[in-house]
Amino acid sequence: MINIGVDVGKANLDIALHPSGQSFTIPNSTTHIRALVKILKGYAIERIVVEATGRYEHPLVQACSQAGLPIIVVNPISVRRYAQAIGVLAKTDRIDAQIIAKYAATLKPEFKPIPDKTSQKIKDLLARRSQLMEMSTMEKNRLQILPKSLHNSINSLLKALQTQIKTITKQIEQEVAKVDHWQSKTDILTSVPGVGKVLTFTLLSELPELGNLNRREIAALVGVAPINRDSGKLTGKRRIRGGRHRVRTVMFMAMMSAIQCNTVFKQFYEHLKAQGKLPKVALIACMRKMIVM
């Protein structure tokens, strides 16, 4: 069994095989990826590991997934720390591919479900919606500080952004409606006061494990489980770390609303504050309660 590491770039894919040490480079294009997949299917592969690189890895990941090849997308920070731990400080595309292959063979990262085309499309639409929301917020802020002579320009752009946001939100709803089990989950999730469609769609596309893990596992996966920092007699302050940032961000905004309209979360939030918890800490605790529910 071999482990394969792939260093992904915009133009090229650097590929390394472990333990043979073979390596080669191909263009990061659909034609060359298709040819690569045909070659890889002839090997006894344990894992193919690539780093998340901001979408440049998507064509390879989708092609391997459709071909039934065991591909895993990992956090680049984990690979870099592994390289430092084994004393590799040099960094080139070829070396990176070899390190990723060794990382795959040594640490054996767990397999995670690869989003299907519908899930990926919804993720892309949600990402675009977030971008438009950020631009809208920036323009609203400018409306407060720039002279009135520029307000017409800002208001025109705000109107256009709102139109785009509504259009993309409708597209997301249409995509979710195409998948029966997603639609049933949407009905269940949105029945909770404070859980809107944006949070629901984010959970469906970004957290497919929801419903299949226990309370500790799902809290850790989202990144709302406090992590101990104790050593000897020192008891450190517990903080949340890691997890799925986008899910956590959307949940935080949703919880701001939920503690106003959902009696369960409102009472829990007020109870924690009465015990001396900071508002942000109480909100995170409510988020954990929500994801467990």
CSV table of N, CA, C and O in Angstrom, one decimal, residues 22 77 86 204 285:
chain,number,residue,atom,x,y,z
A,22,GLN,N,9.2,8.3,-5.2
A,22,GLN,CA,9.0,8.8,-6.6
A,22,GLN,C,8.2,10.1,-6.5
A,22,GLN,O,7.4,10.3,-5.6
A,77,ILE,N,-1.7,23.8,8.2
A,77,ILE,CA,-1.0,24.1,9.5
A,77,ILE,C,-0.5,22.8,10.1
A,77,ILE,O,0.6,22.7,10.6
A,86,ILE,N,9.7,17.0,12.4
A,86,ILE,CA,10.7,16.0,11.9
A,86,ILE,C,12.0,16.7,11.4
A,86,ILE,O,12.9,16.1,10.8
A,204,LEU,N,-26.1,22.2,6.8
A,204,LEU,CA,-26.3,21.1,5.9
A,204,LEU,C,-25.1,20.9,5.0
A,204,LEU,O,-24.7,19.8,4.7
A,285,ALA,N,-21.3,29.0,25.2
A,285,ALA,CA,-22.0,27.9,25.8
A,285,ALA,C,-23.4,27.6,25.2
A,285,ALA,O,-23.8,26.5,25.1
